[in-house]
Amino acid sequence: MQIMGAGKPATIYDVAARAGVSKSLVSLVLQRSPRVSQQRREAVLKAIQELDYRPSTAAVSLAGTRSRTIGVVLDDFRNQWFVDLLTGLREALQDQGHRLVVADRFLNTGLDASPVEGFLSMRVEGLVIAGEPDTDLAIPASTPLVIAGGRVSIPRADTVANDDRAGGAMAAEHLLTLGHTHLGFIGASSAASDERRTGFTAGVDRRAEVATVVLPGEPTEGAGSRALGQLLDEHPEVTAVFAANDVMALGALSELAERGLRVPEDVSVIGYDDTPLAATRYVGLTSIDDRSVEIGRGAGERLLARIADPTLAATEVLVEPRLVARRTTAAR
């Protein structure tokens, strides 16, 4: 390990001076531009090594014309749905040399700080809002924007999302096929939860009875536990429950265990998102796969297209979900 001295770290200006080139050319080398001659590229790389230079994204974008940086704003880091979404985004963007910078929009609310403002100060080439965006986002018209996973429309922004209503209908059909006639839905106050509930109740139609509990606030594990408790207190006849997401489903499983009810012998449970937790052998949660990798990949592709041509008309792409049956649902 090399121990550095106490001097100031090298800057992009120092690299340019050492290599005998301009700051803009150093930036082009850092961006792997093919427009730089091999001789000058080697001179810059040698200067970077000799000075132990660590490039600053801001400095690169200021000195050059492109930052090659994409800002991603998540609803909540605790929701594992975003893991696959970011995988898809990375797959779509990495071949073009773009890097992802990720922020949680609730992380610094106590500081009254907006991750969008931070990204704009970094001169990101585009923004991806993952989840439900605020309709009053102050984003310049010149910044390419894609909504991934959310269904709130923002002018000039592309939307790539799961078809939540179709997923809700799949959950209903699965439980009806298993012979359940007293169904329940638990959700929270979000657009995705509302869409999934609508699809679920429409899918049941008149073939069974449906009781619903929708709590205000975020769709967390605690909310799932509280909602399931309220549902069973009011409708003890329910034998199958559809939760708005896997996190709420985990809360429902905990509540059922505390009440001494067996899954799936007494109550079947189905979630949504098919997160890594759902697939673990310990949980084995039946879930609707929202295909978030495909959503992320599609969002990345739309963003690249919008960066290349900002005049493109806004589009909405809905990704078809699929059912993944595991051990938390069974025939009645």
PDB file of C-alpha atoms in Angstrom, residues 90-323:
ATOM      1  CA  ARG A  90     -26.608  -0.601 -15.037  1.00  0.00           C
ATOM      2  CA  GLU A  91     -26.889  -3.167 -17.821  1.00  0.00           C
ATOM      3  CA  ALA A  92     -28.417  -0.581 -20.164  1.00  0.00           C
ATOM      4  CA  LEU A  93     -26.015   2.258 -19.359  1.00  0.00           C
ATOM      5  CA  GLN A  94     -22.616   0.761 -18.627  1.00  0.00           C
ATOM      6  CA  ASP A  95     -21.729  -0.081 -22.232  1.00  0.00           C
ATOM      7  CA  GLN A  96     -22.100   3.611 -23.058  1.00  0.00           C
ATOM      8  CA  GLY A  97     -19.645   4.550 -20.304  1.00  0.00           C
ATOM      9  CA  HIS A  98     -22.240   6.070 -17.977  1.00  0.00           C
ATOM     10  CA  ARG A  99     -21.963   5.836 -14.196  1.00  0.00           C
ATOM     11  CA  LEU A 100     -24.899   5.788 -11.785  1.00  0.00           C
ATOM     12  CA  VAL A 101     -25.155   8.025  -8.733  1.00  0.00           C
ATOM     13  CA  VAL A 102     -27.973   6.991  -6.390  1.00  0.00           C
ATOM     14  CA  ALA A 103     -29.818   8.964  -3.700  1.00  0.00           C
ATOM     15  CA  ASP A 104     -32.815   8.308  -1.463  1.00  0.00           C
ATOM     16  CA  ARG A 105     -35.290  11.203  -1.608  1.00  0.00           C
ATOM     17  CA  PHE A 106     -36.123  10.772   2.099  1.00  0.00           C
ATOM     18  CA  LEU A 107     -32.534  10.411   3.324  1.00  0.00           C
ATOM     19  CA  ASN A 108     -31.820  14.104   3.935  1.00  0.00           C
ATOM     20  CA  THR A 109     -35.324  15.455   4.518  1.00  0.00           C
ATOM     21  CA  GLY A 110     -34.220  16.786   7.904  1.00  0.00           C
ATOM     22  CA  LEU A 111     -31.702  18.986   6.111  1.00  0.00           C
ATOM     23  CA  ASP A 112     -34.322  20.202   3.632  1.00  0.00           C
ATOM     24  CA  ALA A 113     -32.036  18.908   0.877  1.00  0.00           C
ATOM     25  CA  SER A 114     -33.264  17.662  -2.484  1.00  0.00           C
ATOM     26  CA  PRO A 115     -31.263  14.933  -4.235  1.00  0.00           C
ATOM     27  CA  VAL A 116     -32.488  16.342  -7.547  1.00  0.00           C
ATOM     28  CA  GLU A 117     -30.842  19.692  -6.815  1.00  0.00           C
ATOM     29  CA  GLY A 118     -27.630  17.905  -5.901  1.00  0.00           C
ATOM     30  CA  PHE A 119     -27.658  15.949  -9.138  1.00  0.00           C
ATOM     31  CA  LEU A 120     -28.310  19.062 -11.201  1.00  0.00           C
ATOM     32  CA  SER A 121     -25.329  20.774  -9.556  1.00  0.00           C
ATOM     33  CA  MET A 122     -23.237  17.787 -10.676  1.00  0.00           C
ATOM     34  CA  ARG A 123     -24.390  18.390 -14.247  1.00  0.00           C
ATOM     35  CA  VAL A 124     -25.762  14.897 -14.675  1.00  0.00           C
ATOM     36  CA  GLU A 125     -26.650  13.936 -18.226  1.00  0.00           C
ATOM     37  CA  GLY A 126     -30.026  12.556 -17.197  1.00  0.00           C
ATOM     38  CA  LEU A 127     -32.277  11.662 -14.281  1.00  0.00           C
ATOM     39  CA  VAL A 128     -34.197   8.517 -13.379  1.00  0.00           C
ATOM     40  CA  ILE A 129     -36.901   8.865 -10.741  1.00  0.00           C
ATOM     41  CA  ALA A 130     -37.527   5.352  -9.401  1.00  0.00           C
ATOM     42  CA  GLY A 131     -40.934   5.134  -7.780  1.00  0.00           C
ATOM     43  CA  GLU A 132     -43.651   7.745  -7.390  1.00  0.00           C
ATOM     44  CA  PRO A 133     -42.263  11.202  -8.268  1.00  0.00           C
ATOM     45  CA  ASP A 134     -43.407  14.480  -6.773  1.00  0.00           C
ATOM     46  CA  THR A 135     -45.450  16.364  -9.370  1.00  0.00           C
ATOM     47  CA  ASP A 136     -43.773  19.650  -8.423  1.00  0.00           C
ATOM     48  CA  LEU A 137     -40.222  18.523  -9.213  1.00  0.00           C
ATOM     49  CA  ALA A 138     -38.159  21.491 -10.368  1.00  0.00           C
ATOM     50  CA  ILE A 139     -36.252  19.854 -13.202  1.00  0.00           C
ATOM     51  CA  PRO A 140     -35.052  21.954 -16.152  1.00  0.00           C
ATOM     52  CA  ALA A 141     -36.601  21.082 -19.490  1.00  0.00           C
ATOM     53  CA  SER A 142     -33.086  20.490 -20.840  1.00  0.00           C
ATOM     54  CA  THR A 143     -32.467  17.549 -18.455  1.00  0.00           C
ATOM     55  CA  PRO A 144     -33.555  14.157 -19.890  1.00  0.00           C
ATOM     56  CA  LEU A 145     -35.940  12.466 -17.439  1.00  0.00           C
ATOM     57  CA  VAL A 146     -37.411   8.953 -17.104  1.00  0.00           C
ATOM     58  CA  ILE A 147     -39.838   7.667 -14.461  1.00  0.00           C
ATOM     59  CA  ALA A 148     -39.117   4.025 -13.576  1.00  0.00           C
ATOM     60  CA  GLY A 149     -41.776   2.056 -11.742  1.00  0.00           C
ATOM     61  CA  GLY A 150     -44.112   4.978 -11.019  1.00  0.00           C
ATOM     62  CA  ARG A 151     -47.246   5.921 -12.913  1.00  0.00           C
ATOM     63  CA  VAL A 152     -47.439   9.648 -12.106  1.00  0.00           C
ATOM     64  CA  SER A 153     -47.201  11.552 -15.389  1.00  0.00           C
ATOM     65  CA  ILE A 154     -44.721  14.387 -15.719  1.00  0.00           C
ATOM     66  CA  PRO A 155     -44.563  16.409 -18.933  1.00  0.00           C
ATOM     67  CA  ARG A 156     -41.774  15.371 -21.357  1.00  0.00           C
ATOM     68  CA  ALA A 157     -40.774  12.405 -19.137  1.00  0.00           C
ATOM     69  CA  ASP A 158     -40.835   8.814 -20.370  1.00  0.00           C
ATOM     70  CA  THR A 159     -42.406   6.214 -18.081  1.00  0.00           C
ATOM     71  CA  VAL A 160     -41.374   2.562 -17.807  1.00  0.00           C
ATOM     72  CA  ALA A 161     -43.434   0.665 -15.258  1.00  0.00           C
ATOM     73  CA  ASN A 162     -44.970  -2.639 -14.301  1.00  0.00           C
ATOM     74  CA  ASP A 163     -48.588  -3.275 -15.319  1.00  0.00           C
ATOM     75  CA  ASP A 164     -49.838  -3.278 -11.736  1.00  0.00           C
ATOM     76  CA  ARG A 165     -53.479  -3.914 -12.608  1.00  0.00           C
ATOM     77  CA  ALA A 166     -52.558  -7.001 -14.600  1.00  0.00           C
ATOM     78  CA  GLY A 167     -50.457  -8.189 -11.655  1.00  0.00           C
ATOM     79  CA  GLY A 168     -53.353  -7.700  -9.247  1.00  0.00           C
ATOM     80  CA  ALA A 169     -55.603  -9.711 -11.553  1.00  0.00           C
ATOM     81  CA  MET A 170     -52.974 -12.507 -11.637  1.00  0.00           C
ATOM     82  CA  ALA A 171     -52.976 -12.660  -7.844  1.00  0.00           C
ATOM     83  CA  ALA A 172     -56.777 -12.922  -7.808  1.00  0.00           C
ATOM     84  CA  GLU A 173     -56.837 -15.685 -10.418  1.00  0.00           C
ATOM     85  CA  HIS A 174     -54.182 -17.662  -8.541  1.00  0.00           C
ATOM     86  CA  LEU A 175     -56.123 -17.592  -5.267  1.00  0.00           C
ATOM     87  CA  LEU A 176     -59.460 -18.316  -6.947  1.00  0.00           C
ATOM     88  CA  THR A 177     -57.946 -21.302  -8.775  1.00  0.00           C
ATOM     89  CA  LEU A 178     -56.807 -22.636  -5.397  1.00  0.00           C
ATOM     90  CA  GLY A 179     -60.426 -22.567  -4.213  1.00  0.00           C
ATOM     91  CA  HIS A 180     -60.396 -19.528  -1.900  1.00  0.00           C
ATOM     92  CA  THR A 181     -63.680 -17.646  -1.685  1.00  0.00           C
ATOM     93  CA  HIS A 182     -62.951 -15.209   1.157  1.00  0.00           C
ATOM     94  CA  LEU A 183     -60.066 -13.001   0.077  1.00  0.00           C
ATOM     95  CA  GLY A 184     -58.334 -10.009   1.588  1.00  0.00           C
ATOM     96  CA  PHE A 185     -56.167  -7.174   0.308  1.00  0.00           C
ATOM     97  CA  ILE A 186     -53.784  -5.086   2.406  1.00  0.00           C
ATOM     98  CA  GLY A 187     -52.069  -1.990   1.050  1.00  0.00           C
ATOM     99  CA  ALA A 188     -50.877   1.533   1.718  1.00  0.00           C
ATOM    100  CA  SER A 189     -51.445   4.990   0.267  1.00  0.00           C
ATOM    101  CA  SER A 190     -49.488   4.775  -2.977  1.00  0.00           C
ATOM    102  CA  ALA A 191     -50.383   4.776  -6.652  1.00  0.00           C
ATOM    103  CA  ALA A 192     -48.911   1.291  -7.122  1.00  0.00           C
ATOM    104  CA  SER A 193     -50.927  -0.103  -4.219  1.00  0.00           C
ATOM    105  CA  ASP A 194     -54.121   1.423  -5.629  1.00  0.00           C
ATOM    106  CA  GLU A 195     -53.477  -0.034  -9.092  1.00  0.00           C
ATOM    107  CA  ARG A 196     -52.804  -3.502  -7.660  1.00  0.00           C
ATOM    108  CA  ARG A 197     -55.938  -3.370  -5.499  1.00  0.00           C
ATOM    109  CA  THR A 198     -58.028  -2.308  -8.493  1.00  0.00           C
ATOM    110  CA  GLY A 199     -56.697  -5.171 -10.595  1.00  0.00           C
ATOM    111  CA  PHE A 200     -57.231  -7.637  -7.732  1.00  0.00           C
ATOM    112  CA  THR A 201     -60.854  -6.709  -7.017  1.00  0.00           C
ATOM    113  CA  ALA A 202     -61.694  -6.585 -10.727  1.00  0.00           C
ATOM    114  CA  GLY A 203     -60.092 -10.004 -11.176  1.00  0.00           C
ATOM    115  CA  VAL A 204     -62.189 -11.492  -8.383  1.00  0.00           C
ATOM    116  CA  ASP A 205     -65.377 -10.007  -9.837  1.00  0.00           C
ATOM    117  CA  ARG A 206     -68.358 -11.847  -8.301  1.00  0.00           C
ATOM    118  CA  ARG A 207     -66.608 -15.166  -7.840  1.00  0.00           C
ATOM    119  CA  ALA A 208     -65.592 -14.451  -4.226  1.00  0.00           C
ATOM    120  CA  GLU A 209     -65.797 -11.877  -1.453  1.00  0.00           C
ATOM    121  CA  VAL A 210     -62.992  -9.359  -0.974  1.00  0.00           C
ATOM    122  CA  ALA A 211     -62.209  -7.356   2.156  1.00  0.00           C
ATOM    123  CA  THR A 212     -59.630  -4.559   1.941  1.00  0.00           C
ATOM    124  CA  VAL A 213     -57.570  -2.580   4.430  1.00  0.00           C
ATOM    125  CA  VAL A 214     -55.507   0.311   3.075  1.00  0.00           C
ATOM    126  CA  LEU A 215     -53.465   2.211   5.653  1.00  0.00           C
ATOM    127  CA  PRO A 216     -52.088   5.741   5.242  1.00  0.00           C
ATOM    128  CA  GLY A 217     -48.327   6.061   4.886  1.00  0.00           C
ATOM    129  CA  GLU A 218     -45.615   3.882   3.381  1.00  0.00           C
ATOM    130  CA  PRO A 219     -46.053   0.154   2.524  1.00  0.00           C
ATOM    131  CA  THR A 220     -43.684  -1.088   5.238  1.00  0.00           C
ATOM    132  CA  GLU A 221     -43.429  -4.367   7.146  1.00  0.00           C
ATOM    133  CA  GLY A 222     -45.031  -2.748  10.184  1.00  0.00           C
ATOM    134  CA  ALA A 223     -47.904  -1.462   8.055  1.00  0.00           C
ATOM    135  CA  GLY A 224     -48.404  -4.969   6.693  1.00  0.00           C
ATOM    136  CA  SER A 225     -48.634  -6.401  10.195  1.00  0.00           C
ATOM    137  CA  ARG A 226     -51.115  -3.740  11.343  1.00  0.00           C
ATOM    138  CA  ALA A 227     -53.242  -4.009   8.210  1.00  0.00           C
ATOM    139  CA  LEU A 228     -53.431  -7.801   8.415  1.00  0.00           C
ATOM    140  CA  GLY A 229     -54.403  -7.600  12.090  1.00  0.00           C
ATOM    141  CA  GLN A 230     -57.213  -5.161  11.309  1.00  0.00           C
ATOM    142  CA  LEU A 231     -58.346  -7.267   8.367  1.00  0.00           C
ATOM    143  CA  LEU A 232     -58.626 -10.467  10.417  1.00  0.00           C
ATOM    144  CA  ASP A 233     -60.301  -8.684  13.345  1.00  0.00           C
ATOM    145  CA  GLU A 234     -63.013  -7.426  10.996  1.00  0.00           C
ATOM    146  CA  HIS A 235     -63.141 -10.438   8.659  1.00  0.00           C
ATOM    147  CA  PRO A 236     -61.994 -13.627  10.435  1.00  0.00           C
ATOM    148  CA  GLU A 237     -63.416 -15.696   7.572  1.00  0.00           C
ATOM    149  CA  VAL A 238     -60.603 -14.590   5.216  1.00  0.00           C
ATOM    150  CA  THR A 239     -58.443 -17.530   4.072  1.00  0.00           C
ATOM    151  CA  ALA A 240     -56.129 -15.799   1.557  1.00  0.00           C
ATOM    152  CA  VAL A 241     -54.446 -12.383   1.580  1.00  0.00           C
ATOM    153  CA  PHE A 242     -52.860 -10.367  -1.210  1.00  0.00           C
ATOM    154  CA  ALA A 243     -50.361  -7.755   0.006  1.00  0.00           C
ATOM    155  CA  ALA A 244     -49.476  -4.685  -2.067  1.00  0.00           C
ATOM    156  CA  ASN A 245     -45.776  -5.613  -1.919  1.00  0.00           C
ATOM    157  CA  ASP A 246     -43.442  -8.215  -0.469  1.00  0.00           C
ATOM    158  CA  VAL A 247     -42.472  -6.021   2.468  1.00  0.00           C
ATOM    159  CA  MET A 248     -46.094  -5.780   3.619  1.00  0.00           C
ATOM    160  CA  ALA A 249     -46.474  -9.508   2.996  1.00  0.00           C
ATOM    161  CA  LEU A 250     -43.597 -10.175   5.407  1.00  0.00           C
ATOM    162  CA  GLY A 251     -45.428  -8.104   8.016  1.00  0.00           C
ATOM    163  CA  ALA A 252     -48.551 -10.161   7.361  1.00  0.00           C
ATOM    164  CA  LEU A 253     -46.602 -13.400   7.866  1.00  0.00           C
ATOM    165  CA  SER A 254     -45.339 -12.110  11.209  1.00  0.00           C
ATOM    166  CA  GLU A 255     -48.844 -11.180  12.333  1.00  0.00           C
ATOM    167  CA  LEU A 256     -50.203 -14.592  11.368  1.00  0.00           C
ATOM    168  CA  ALA A 257     -47.420 -16.316  13.326  1.00  0.00           C
ATOM    169  CA  GLU A 258     -48.193 -14.228  16.413  1.00  0.00           C
ATOM    170  CA  ARG A 259     -51.856 -15.229  16.154  1.00  0.00           C
ATOM    171  CA  GLY A 260     -50.939 -18.916  15.872  1.00  0.00           C
ATOM    172  CA  LEU A 261     -52.249 -19.198  12.324  1.00  0.00           C
ATOM    173  CA  ARG A 262     -50.386 -21.448   9.893  1.00  0.00           C
ATOM    174  CA  VAL A 263     -49.298 -20.456   6.379  1.00  0.00           C
ATOM    175  CA  PRO A 264     -50.632 -21.724   4.040  1.00  0.00           C
ATOM    176  CA  GLU A 265     -52.792 -24.252   5.926  1.00  0.00           C
ATOM    177  CA  ASP A 266     -54.950 -21.580   7.612  1.00  0.00           C
ATOM    178  CA  VAL A 267     -54.218 -18.495   5.514  1.00  0.00           C
ATOM    179  CA  SER A 268     -52.474 -18.201   2.152  1.00  0.00           C
ATOM    180  CA  VAL A 269     -50.359 -15.106   1.504  1.00  0.00           C
ATOM    181  CA  ILE A 270     -49.201 -13.617  -1.781  1.00  0.00           C
ATOM    182  CA  GLY A 271     -46.969 -10.573  -2.201  1.00  0.00           C
ATOM    183  CA  TYR A 272     -45.801  -8.350  -5.039  1.00  0.00           C
ATOM    184  CA  ASP A 273     -42.375  -7.464  -6.526  1.00  0.00           C
ATOM    185  CA  ASP A 274     -40.737 -10.895  -6.104  1.00  0.00           C
ATOM    186  CA  THR A 275     -37.850  -9.388  -4.142  1.00  0.00           C
ATOM    187  CA  PRO A 276     -34.793 -11.460  -3.134  1.00  0.00           C
ATOM    188  CA  LEU A 277     -36.353 -11.984   0.312  1.00  0.00           C
ATOM    189  CA  ALA A 278     -39.412 -13.623  -1.221  1.00  0.00           C
ATOM    190  CA  ALA A 279     -37.214 -16.164  -2.994  1.00  0.00           C
ATOM    191  CA  THR A 280     -35.293 -17.256   0.106  1.00  0.00           C
ATOM    192  CA  ARG A 281     -35.933 -20.833   1.243  1.00  0.00           C
ATOM    193  CA  TYR A 282     -36.904 -19.643   4.718  1.00  0.00           C
ATOM    194  CA  VAL A 283     -39.690 -17.350   3.464  1.00  0.00           C
ATOM    195  CA  GLY A 284     -40.749 -19.006   0.199  1.00  0.00           C
ATOM    196  CA  LEU A 285     -43.269 -16.266  -0.526  1.00  0.00           C
ATOM    197  CA  THR A 286     -45.588 -16.565  -3.500  1.00  0.00           C
ATOM    198  CA  SER A 287     -45.266 -13.247  -5.287  1.00  0.00           C
ATOM    199  CA  ILE A 288     -46.018 -11.346  -8.467  1.00  0.00           C
ATOM    200  CA  ASP A 289     -42.742 -10.696 -10.282  1.00  0.00           C
ATOM    201  CA  ASP A 290     -42.874  -7.103 -11.512  1.00  0.00           C
ATOM    202  CA  ARG A 291     -39.792  -7.829 -13.654  1.00  0.00           C
ATOM    203  CA  SER A 292     -37.937  -4.859 -12.229  1.00  0.00           C
ATOM    204  CA  VAL A 293     -34.711  -5.777 -14.064  1.00  0.00           C
ATOM    205  CA  GLU A 294     -36.602  -5.263 -17.323  1.00  0.00           C
ATOM    206  CA  ILE A 295     -38.078  -2.013 -15.992  1.00  0.00           C
ATOM    207  CA  GLY A 296     -34.583  -0.746 -15.136  1.00  0.00           C
ATOM    208  CA  ARG A 297     -33.197  -1.843 -18.483  1.00  0.00           C
ATOM    209  CA  GLY A 298     -36.083  -0.206 -20.331  1.00  0.00           C
ATOM    210  CA  ALA A 299     -35.683   3.002 -18.337  1.00  0.00           C
ATOM    211  CA  GLY A 300     -31.979   3.099 -19.205  1.00  0.00           C
ATOM    212  CA  GLU A 301     -32.689   2.573 -22.889  1.00  0.00           C
ATOM    213  CA  ARG A 302     -35.330   5.305 -22.938  1.00  0.00           C
ATOM    214  CA  LEU A 303     -32.973   7.676 -21.157  1.00  0.00           C
ATOM    215  CA  LEU A 304     -30.191   7.041 -23.673  1.00  0.00           C
ATOM    216  CA  ALA A 305     -32.637   7.695 -26.508  1.00  0.00           C
ATOM    217  CA  ARG A 306     -33.764  10.950 -24.872  1.00  0.00           C
ATOM    218  CA  ILE A 307     -30.160  12.070 -24.300  1.00  0.00           C
ATOM    219  CA  ALA A 308     -29.465  11.468 -27.992  1.00  0.00           C
ATOM    220  CA  ASP A 309     -32.641  13.280 -29.080  1.00  0.00           C
ATOM    221  CA  PRO A 310     -34.279  15.550 -26.449  1.00  0.00           C
ATOM    222  CA  THR A 311     -37.167  16.299 -28.846  1.00  0.00           C
ATOM    223  CA  LEU A 312     -38.581  12.762 -28.653  1.00  0.00           C
ATOM    224  CA  ALA A 313     -42.228  12.548 -27.642  1.00  0.00           C
ATOM    225  CA  ALA A 314     -42.853  11.137 -24.156  1.00  0.00           C
ATOM    226  CA  THR A 315     -43.832   7.464 -24.082  1.00  0.00           C
ATOM    227  CA  GLU A 316     -45.235   5.015 -21.519  1.00  0.00           C
ATOM    228  CA  VAL A 317     -44.027   1.415 -21.529  1.00  0.00           C
ATOM    229  CA  LEU A 318     -45.808  -1.174 -19.358  1.00  0.00           C
ATOM    230  CA  VAL A 319     -43.953  -4.389 -18.552  1.00  0.00           C
ATOM    231  CA  GLU A 320     -46.131  -7.485 -18.149  1.00  0.00           C
ATOM    232  CA  PRO A 321     -45.727  -9.129 -14.699  1.00  0.00           C
ATOM    233  CA  ARG A 322     -45.724 -12.864 -13.972  1.00  0.00           C
ATOM    234  CA  LEU A 323     -46.729 -15.073 -11.064  1.00  0.00           C
TER     235      LEU A 323
END
